[in-house]
Tab-separated table of C-alpha atoms and ligand atoms in Angstrom:
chain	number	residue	atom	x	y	z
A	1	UNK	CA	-5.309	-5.651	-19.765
A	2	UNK	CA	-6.962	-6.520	-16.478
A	3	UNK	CA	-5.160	-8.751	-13.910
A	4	UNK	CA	-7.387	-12.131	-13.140
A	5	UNK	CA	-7.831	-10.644	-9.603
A	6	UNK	CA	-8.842	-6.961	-10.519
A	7	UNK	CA	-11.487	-8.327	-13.042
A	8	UNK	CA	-12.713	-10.540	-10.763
A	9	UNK	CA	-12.995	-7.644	-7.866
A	10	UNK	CA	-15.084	-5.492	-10.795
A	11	UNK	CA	-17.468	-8.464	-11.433
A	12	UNK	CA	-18.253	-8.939	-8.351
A	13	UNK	CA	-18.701	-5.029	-7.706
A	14	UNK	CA	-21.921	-5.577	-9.642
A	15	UNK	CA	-24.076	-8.338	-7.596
A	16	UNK	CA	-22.607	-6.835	-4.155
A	17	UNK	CA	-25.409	-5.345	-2.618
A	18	UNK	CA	-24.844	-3.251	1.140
A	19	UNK	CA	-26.830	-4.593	4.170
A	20	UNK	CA	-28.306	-2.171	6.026
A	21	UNK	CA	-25.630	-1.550	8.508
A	22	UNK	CA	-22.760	-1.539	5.796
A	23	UNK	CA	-24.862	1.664	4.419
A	24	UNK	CA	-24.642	3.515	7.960
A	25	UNK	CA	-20.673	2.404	8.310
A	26	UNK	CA	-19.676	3.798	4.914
A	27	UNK	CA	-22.279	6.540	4.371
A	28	UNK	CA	-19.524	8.991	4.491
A	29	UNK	CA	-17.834	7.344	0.987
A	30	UNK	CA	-20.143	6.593	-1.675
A	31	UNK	CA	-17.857	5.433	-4.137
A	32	UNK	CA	-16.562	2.382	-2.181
A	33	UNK	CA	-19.057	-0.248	-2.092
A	34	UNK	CA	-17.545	-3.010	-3.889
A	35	UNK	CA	-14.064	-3.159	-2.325
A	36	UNK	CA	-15.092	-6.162	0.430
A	37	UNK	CA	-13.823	-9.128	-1.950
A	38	UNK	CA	-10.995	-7.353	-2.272
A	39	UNK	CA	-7.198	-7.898	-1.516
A	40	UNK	CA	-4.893	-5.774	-0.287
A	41	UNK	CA	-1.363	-6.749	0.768
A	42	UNK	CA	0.566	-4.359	2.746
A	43	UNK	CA	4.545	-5.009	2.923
A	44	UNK	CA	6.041	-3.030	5.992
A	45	UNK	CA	3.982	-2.081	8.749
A	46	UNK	CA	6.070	1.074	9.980
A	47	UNK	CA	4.367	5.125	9.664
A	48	UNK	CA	3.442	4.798	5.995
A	49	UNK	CA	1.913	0.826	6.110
A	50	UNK	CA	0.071	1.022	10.010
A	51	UNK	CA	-1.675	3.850	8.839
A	52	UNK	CA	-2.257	2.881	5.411
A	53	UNK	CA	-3.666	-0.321	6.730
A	54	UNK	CA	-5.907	1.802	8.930
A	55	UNK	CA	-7.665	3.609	6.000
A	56	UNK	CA	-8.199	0.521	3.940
A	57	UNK	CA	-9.661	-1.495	7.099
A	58	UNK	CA	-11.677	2.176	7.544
A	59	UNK	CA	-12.984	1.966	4.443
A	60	UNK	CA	-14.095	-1.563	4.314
A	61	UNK	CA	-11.752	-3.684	1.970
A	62	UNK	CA	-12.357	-7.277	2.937
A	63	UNK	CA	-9.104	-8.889	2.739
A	64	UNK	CA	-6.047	-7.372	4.044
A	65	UNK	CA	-2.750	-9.089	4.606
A	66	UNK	CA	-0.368	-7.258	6.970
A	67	UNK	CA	3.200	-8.299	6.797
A	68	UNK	CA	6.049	-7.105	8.741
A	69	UNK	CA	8.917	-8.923	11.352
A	70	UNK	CA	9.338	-5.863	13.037
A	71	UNK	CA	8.647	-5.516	16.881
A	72	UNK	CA	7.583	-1.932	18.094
A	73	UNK	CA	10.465	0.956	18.922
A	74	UNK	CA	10.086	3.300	21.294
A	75	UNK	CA	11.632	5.476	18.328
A	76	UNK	CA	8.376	4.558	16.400
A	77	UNK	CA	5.750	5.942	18.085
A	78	UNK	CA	6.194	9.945	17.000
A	79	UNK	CA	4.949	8.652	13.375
A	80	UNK	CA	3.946	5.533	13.331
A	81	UNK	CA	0.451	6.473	14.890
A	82	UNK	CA	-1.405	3.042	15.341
A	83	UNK	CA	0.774	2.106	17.889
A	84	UNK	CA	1.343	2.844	21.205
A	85	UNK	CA	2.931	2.465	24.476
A	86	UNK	CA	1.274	-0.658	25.030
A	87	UNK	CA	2.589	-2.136	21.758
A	88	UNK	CA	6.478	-1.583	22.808
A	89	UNK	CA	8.187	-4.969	22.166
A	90	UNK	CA	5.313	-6.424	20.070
A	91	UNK	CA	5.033	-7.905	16.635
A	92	UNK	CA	4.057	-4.972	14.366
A	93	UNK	CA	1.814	-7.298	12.188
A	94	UNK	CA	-0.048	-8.868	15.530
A	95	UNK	CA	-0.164	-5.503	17.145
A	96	UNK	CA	-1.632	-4.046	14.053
A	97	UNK	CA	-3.776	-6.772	13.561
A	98	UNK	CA	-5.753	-6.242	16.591
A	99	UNK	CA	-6.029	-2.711	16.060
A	100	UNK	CA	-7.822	-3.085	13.026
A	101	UNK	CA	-10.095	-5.913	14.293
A	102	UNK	CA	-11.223	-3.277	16.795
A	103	UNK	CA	-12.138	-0.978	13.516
A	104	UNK	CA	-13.922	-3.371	11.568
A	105	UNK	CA	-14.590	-7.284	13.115
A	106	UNK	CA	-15.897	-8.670	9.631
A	107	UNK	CA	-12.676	-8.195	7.393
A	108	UNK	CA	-10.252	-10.960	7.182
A	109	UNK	CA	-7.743	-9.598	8.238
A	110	UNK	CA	-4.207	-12.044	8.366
A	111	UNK	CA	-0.892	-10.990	9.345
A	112	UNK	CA	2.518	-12.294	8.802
A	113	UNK	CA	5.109	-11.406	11.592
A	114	UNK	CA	7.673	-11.737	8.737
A	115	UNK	CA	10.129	-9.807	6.536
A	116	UNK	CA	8.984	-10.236	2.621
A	117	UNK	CA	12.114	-11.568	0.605
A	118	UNK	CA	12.346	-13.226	-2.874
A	119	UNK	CA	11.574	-16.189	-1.546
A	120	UNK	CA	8.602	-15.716	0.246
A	121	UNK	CA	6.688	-12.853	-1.841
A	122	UNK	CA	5.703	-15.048	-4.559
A	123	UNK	CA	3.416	-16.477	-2.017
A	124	UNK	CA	2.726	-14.034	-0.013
A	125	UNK	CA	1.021	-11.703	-2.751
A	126	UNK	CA	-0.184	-14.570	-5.106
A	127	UNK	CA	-4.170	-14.098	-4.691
A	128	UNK	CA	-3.506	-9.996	-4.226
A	129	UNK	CA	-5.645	-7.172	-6.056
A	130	UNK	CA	-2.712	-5.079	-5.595
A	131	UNK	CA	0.133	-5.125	-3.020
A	132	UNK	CA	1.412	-1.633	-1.200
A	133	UNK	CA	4.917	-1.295	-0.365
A	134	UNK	CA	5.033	0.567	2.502
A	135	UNK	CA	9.214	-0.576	3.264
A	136	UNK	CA	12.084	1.612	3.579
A	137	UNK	CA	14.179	-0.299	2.209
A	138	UNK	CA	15.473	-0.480	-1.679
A	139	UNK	CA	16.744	-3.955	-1.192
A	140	UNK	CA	13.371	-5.473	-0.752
A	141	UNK	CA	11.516	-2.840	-3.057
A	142	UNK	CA	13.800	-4.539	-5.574
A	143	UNK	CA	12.087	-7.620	-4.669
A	144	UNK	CA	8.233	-6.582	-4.433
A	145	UNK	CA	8.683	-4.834	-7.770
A	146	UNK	CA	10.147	-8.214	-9.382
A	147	UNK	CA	7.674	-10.533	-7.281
A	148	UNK	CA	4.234	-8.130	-8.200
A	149	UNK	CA	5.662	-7.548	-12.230
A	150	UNK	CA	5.877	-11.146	-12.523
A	151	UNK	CA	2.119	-11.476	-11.238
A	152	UNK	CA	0.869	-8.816	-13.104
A	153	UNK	CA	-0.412	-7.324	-9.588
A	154	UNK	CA	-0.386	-3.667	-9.774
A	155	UNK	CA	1.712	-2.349	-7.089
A	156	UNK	CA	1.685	1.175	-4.885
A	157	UNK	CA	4.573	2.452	-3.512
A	158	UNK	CA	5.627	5.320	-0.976
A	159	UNK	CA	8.435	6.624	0.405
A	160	UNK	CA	9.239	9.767	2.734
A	161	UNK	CA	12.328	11.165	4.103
A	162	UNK	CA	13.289	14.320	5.714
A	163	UNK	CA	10.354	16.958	4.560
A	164	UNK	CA	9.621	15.129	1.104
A	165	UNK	CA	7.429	11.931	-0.167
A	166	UNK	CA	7.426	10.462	-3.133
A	167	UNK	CA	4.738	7.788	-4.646
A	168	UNK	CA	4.401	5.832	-7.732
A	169	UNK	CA	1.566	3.391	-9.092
A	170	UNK	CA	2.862	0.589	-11.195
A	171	UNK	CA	0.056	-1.420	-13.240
A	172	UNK	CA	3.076	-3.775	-13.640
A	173	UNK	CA	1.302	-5.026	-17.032
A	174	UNK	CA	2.356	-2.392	-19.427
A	175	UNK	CA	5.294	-2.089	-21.641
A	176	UNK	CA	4.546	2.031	-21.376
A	177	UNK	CA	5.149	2.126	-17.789
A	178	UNK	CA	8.411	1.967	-16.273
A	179	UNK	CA	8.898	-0.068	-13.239
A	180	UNK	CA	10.713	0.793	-10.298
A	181	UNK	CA	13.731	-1.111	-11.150
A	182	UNK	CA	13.521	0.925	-14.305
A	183	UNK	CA	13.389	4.237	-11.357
A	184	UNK	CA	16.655	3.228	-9.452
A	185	UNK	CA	18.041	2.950	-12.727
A	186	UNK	CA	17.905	6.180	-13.411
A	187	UNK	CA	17.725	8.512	-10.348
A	188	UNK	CA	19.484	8.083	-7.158
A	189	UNK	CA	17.133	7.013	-4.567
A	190	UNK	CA	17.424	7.802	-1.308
A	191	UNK	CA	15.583	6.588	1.569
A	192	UNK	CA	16.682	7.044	5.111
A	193	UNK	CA	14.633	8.203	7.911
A	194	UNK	CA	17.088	7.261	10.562
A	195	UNK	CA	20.146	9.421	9.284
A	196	UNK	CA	18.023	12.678	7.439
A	197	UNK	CA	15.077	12.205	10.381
A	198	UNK	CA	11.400	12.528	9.795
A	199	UNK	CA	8.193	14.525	10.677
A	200	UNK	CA	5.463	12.026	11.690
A	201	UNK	CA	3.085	13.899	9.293
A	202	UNK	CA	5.401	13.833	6.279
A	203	UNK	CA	4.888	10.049	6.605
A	204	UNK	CA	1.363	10.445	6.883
A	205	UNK	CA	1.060	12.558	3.882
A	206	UNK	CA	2.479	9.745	2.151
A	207	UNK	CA	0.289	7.309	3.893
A	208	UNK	CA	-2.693	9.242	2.448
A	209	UNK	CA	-2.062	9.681	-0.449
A	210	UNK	CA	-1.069	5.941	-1.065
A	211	UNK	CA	-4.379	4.725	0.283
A	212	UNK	CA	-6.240	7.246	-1.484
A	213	UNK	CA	-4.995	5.769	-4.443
A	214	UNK	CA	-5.285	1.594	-3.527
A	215	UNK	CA	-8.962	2.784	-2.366
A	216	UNK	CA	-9.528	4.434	-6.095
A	217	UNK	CA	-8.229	1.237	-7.658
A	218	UNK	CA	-9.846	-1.126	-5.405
A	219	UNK	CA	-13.209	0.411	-6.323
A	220	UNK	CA	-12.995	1.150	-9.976
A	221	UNK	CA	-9.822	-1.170	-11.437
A	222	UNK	CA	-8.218	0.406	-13.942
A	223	UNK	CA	-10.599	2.883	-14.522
A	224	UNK	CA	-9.966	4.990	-11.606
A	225	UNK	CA	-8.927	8.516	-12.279
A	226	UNK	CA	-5.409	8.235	-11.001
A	227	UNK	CA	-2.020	8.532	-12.654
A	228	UNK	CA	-0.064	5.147	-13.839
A	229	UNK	CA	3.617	5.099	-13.905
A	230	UNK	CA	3.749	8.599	-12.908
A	231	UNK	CA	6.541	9.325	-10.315
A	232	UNK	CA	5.166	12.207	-7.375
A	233	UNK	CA	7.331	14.052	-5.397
A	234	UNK	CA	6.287	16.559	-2.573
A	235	UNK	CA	7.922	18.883	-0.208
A	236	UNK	CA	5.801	19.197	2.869
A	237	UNK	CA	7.790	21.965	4.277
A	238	UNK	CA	7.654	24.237	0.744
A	239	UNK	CA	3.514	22.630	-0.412
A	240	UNK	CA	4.582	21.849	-3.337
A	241	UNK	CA	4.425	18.889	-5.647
A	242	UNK	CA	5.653	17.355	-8.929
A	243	UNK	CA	4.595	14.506	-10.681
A	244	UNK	CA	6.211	13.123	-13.753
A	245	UNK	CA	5.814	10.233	-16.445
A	246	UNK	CA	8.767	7.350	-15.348
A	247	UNK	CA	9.620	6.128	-18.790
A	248	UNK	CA	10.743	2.312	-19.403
A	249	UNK	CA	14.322	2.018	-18.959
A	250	UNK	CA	15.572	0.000	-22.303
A	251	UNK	CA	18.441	-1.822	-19.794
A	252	UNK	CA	15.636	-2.689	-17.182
A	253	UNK	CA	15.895	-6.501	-16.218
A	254	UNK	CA	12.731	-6.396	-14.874
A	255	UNK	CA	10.133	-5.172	-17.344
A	256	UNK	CA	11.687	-5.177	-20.716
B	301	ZN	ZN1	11.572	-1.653	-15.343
């Protein structure tokens, strides 16, 4: 079943029609040219969300909410590649923000210079197409998963660590599908970047292949060729990659 938000983005797909100058700016991506009533919240604006936000702004979705309380690191700048020296001490979500006005002027683009909780995600993702966690954090992944399962807003997650990332896409609407909840449940999940360290293009691996898969719903729904409820897990360092079905777990609080 289609959320209210995705059918609405697919409807409207069919009276957009480009300008002129929308043609030039996305010439290079022929398949994306009813993703500008879309809406795409991003939760954590570290390596995998700054770029992630990047490619989606790139490729023209209209509405993107960037959300993160985080001020910029020293520490972050080997990976987290939007930012720079300039940034140190900012807001993440304002520095960000006026990156990706410089990319594209006519999205709205809002940011929230907060950290997403139980409380406030309800809200925050309410009038989403689909939400991207982009945290490091289990806690709060917890709390997306709950907050976007209860909306029925599909939901696409990454993670990286050491020389590995791992993805999943959660239609958060099917009894089939597992849920993340459902993944923690069942395999131990680690996520540290400050303890096992990082390589700045492990994260971006991540950050591709996250977007590539938001852009793929954001154009076709849930028709896009892409895998739901499948768990992917990559080893930069070795090139390779496995991807298995995450089965419903029968003690899940969440989703059963
Ligand atoms: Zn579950």
């Amino acid at each position: 079943m289609l959320s209210h938000s995705a059918t609405h983005s697919i409807s409207h797909s069919v009276s957009r029609k480009l300008e002129h100058q929308d043609i030039r700016r996305y010439s290079r991506q022929l398949l994306l040219d009813c993703i500008d009533h879309d809406d795409a919240v991003i939760v954590g604006l570290g390596g995998l969300g700054s770029l992630t936000a990047r490619y989606l702004a790139g490729a023209g979705v209209g509405n993107i909410t960037l959300i993160d309380g985080d001020t910029v690191d020293i520490s972050n700048l080997q990976r987290q590649v939007s930012y720079n020296e300039m940034h140190l001490g900012e807001l993440k979500a304002k520095s960000l923000y006026n990156e990706l006005r410089k990319v594209n002027a006519h999205l709205n683009i809002q940011f929230k210079s907060l950290f997403a909780d139980s409380n406030n995600l309800p809200t925050l993702i309410a009038s989403a197409t689909c939400v991207l966690d982009c945290t490091d954090n289990v806690t709060v992944r917890k709390q997306i998963n709950l907050a976007s399962f209860r909306a029925s807003i599909p939901l696409f997650i990454a993670a990286a660590s050491g020389l590995t990332w791992q993805a999943l896409n959660l239609p958060q609407n099917s009894v089939t599908c597992g849920c993340y909840e459902c993944l923690v449940n069942n395999v131990a999940v680690r996520e540290d970047c400050v303890s096992k360290g990082i390589l700045g293009p492990v994260v971006g691996m991540a950050a591709c292949h996250q977007s590539t898969q938001a852009l793929l719903f954001l154009a076709r729904g849930f028709d896009a060729d892409i895998k739901w409820g499948h768990y992917v897990n990559a080893h930069a360092g070795l090139g390779t990659l496995q991807c298995f079905k995450l089965p419903p777990s029968s003690s899940c609080e969440v989703c059963q």
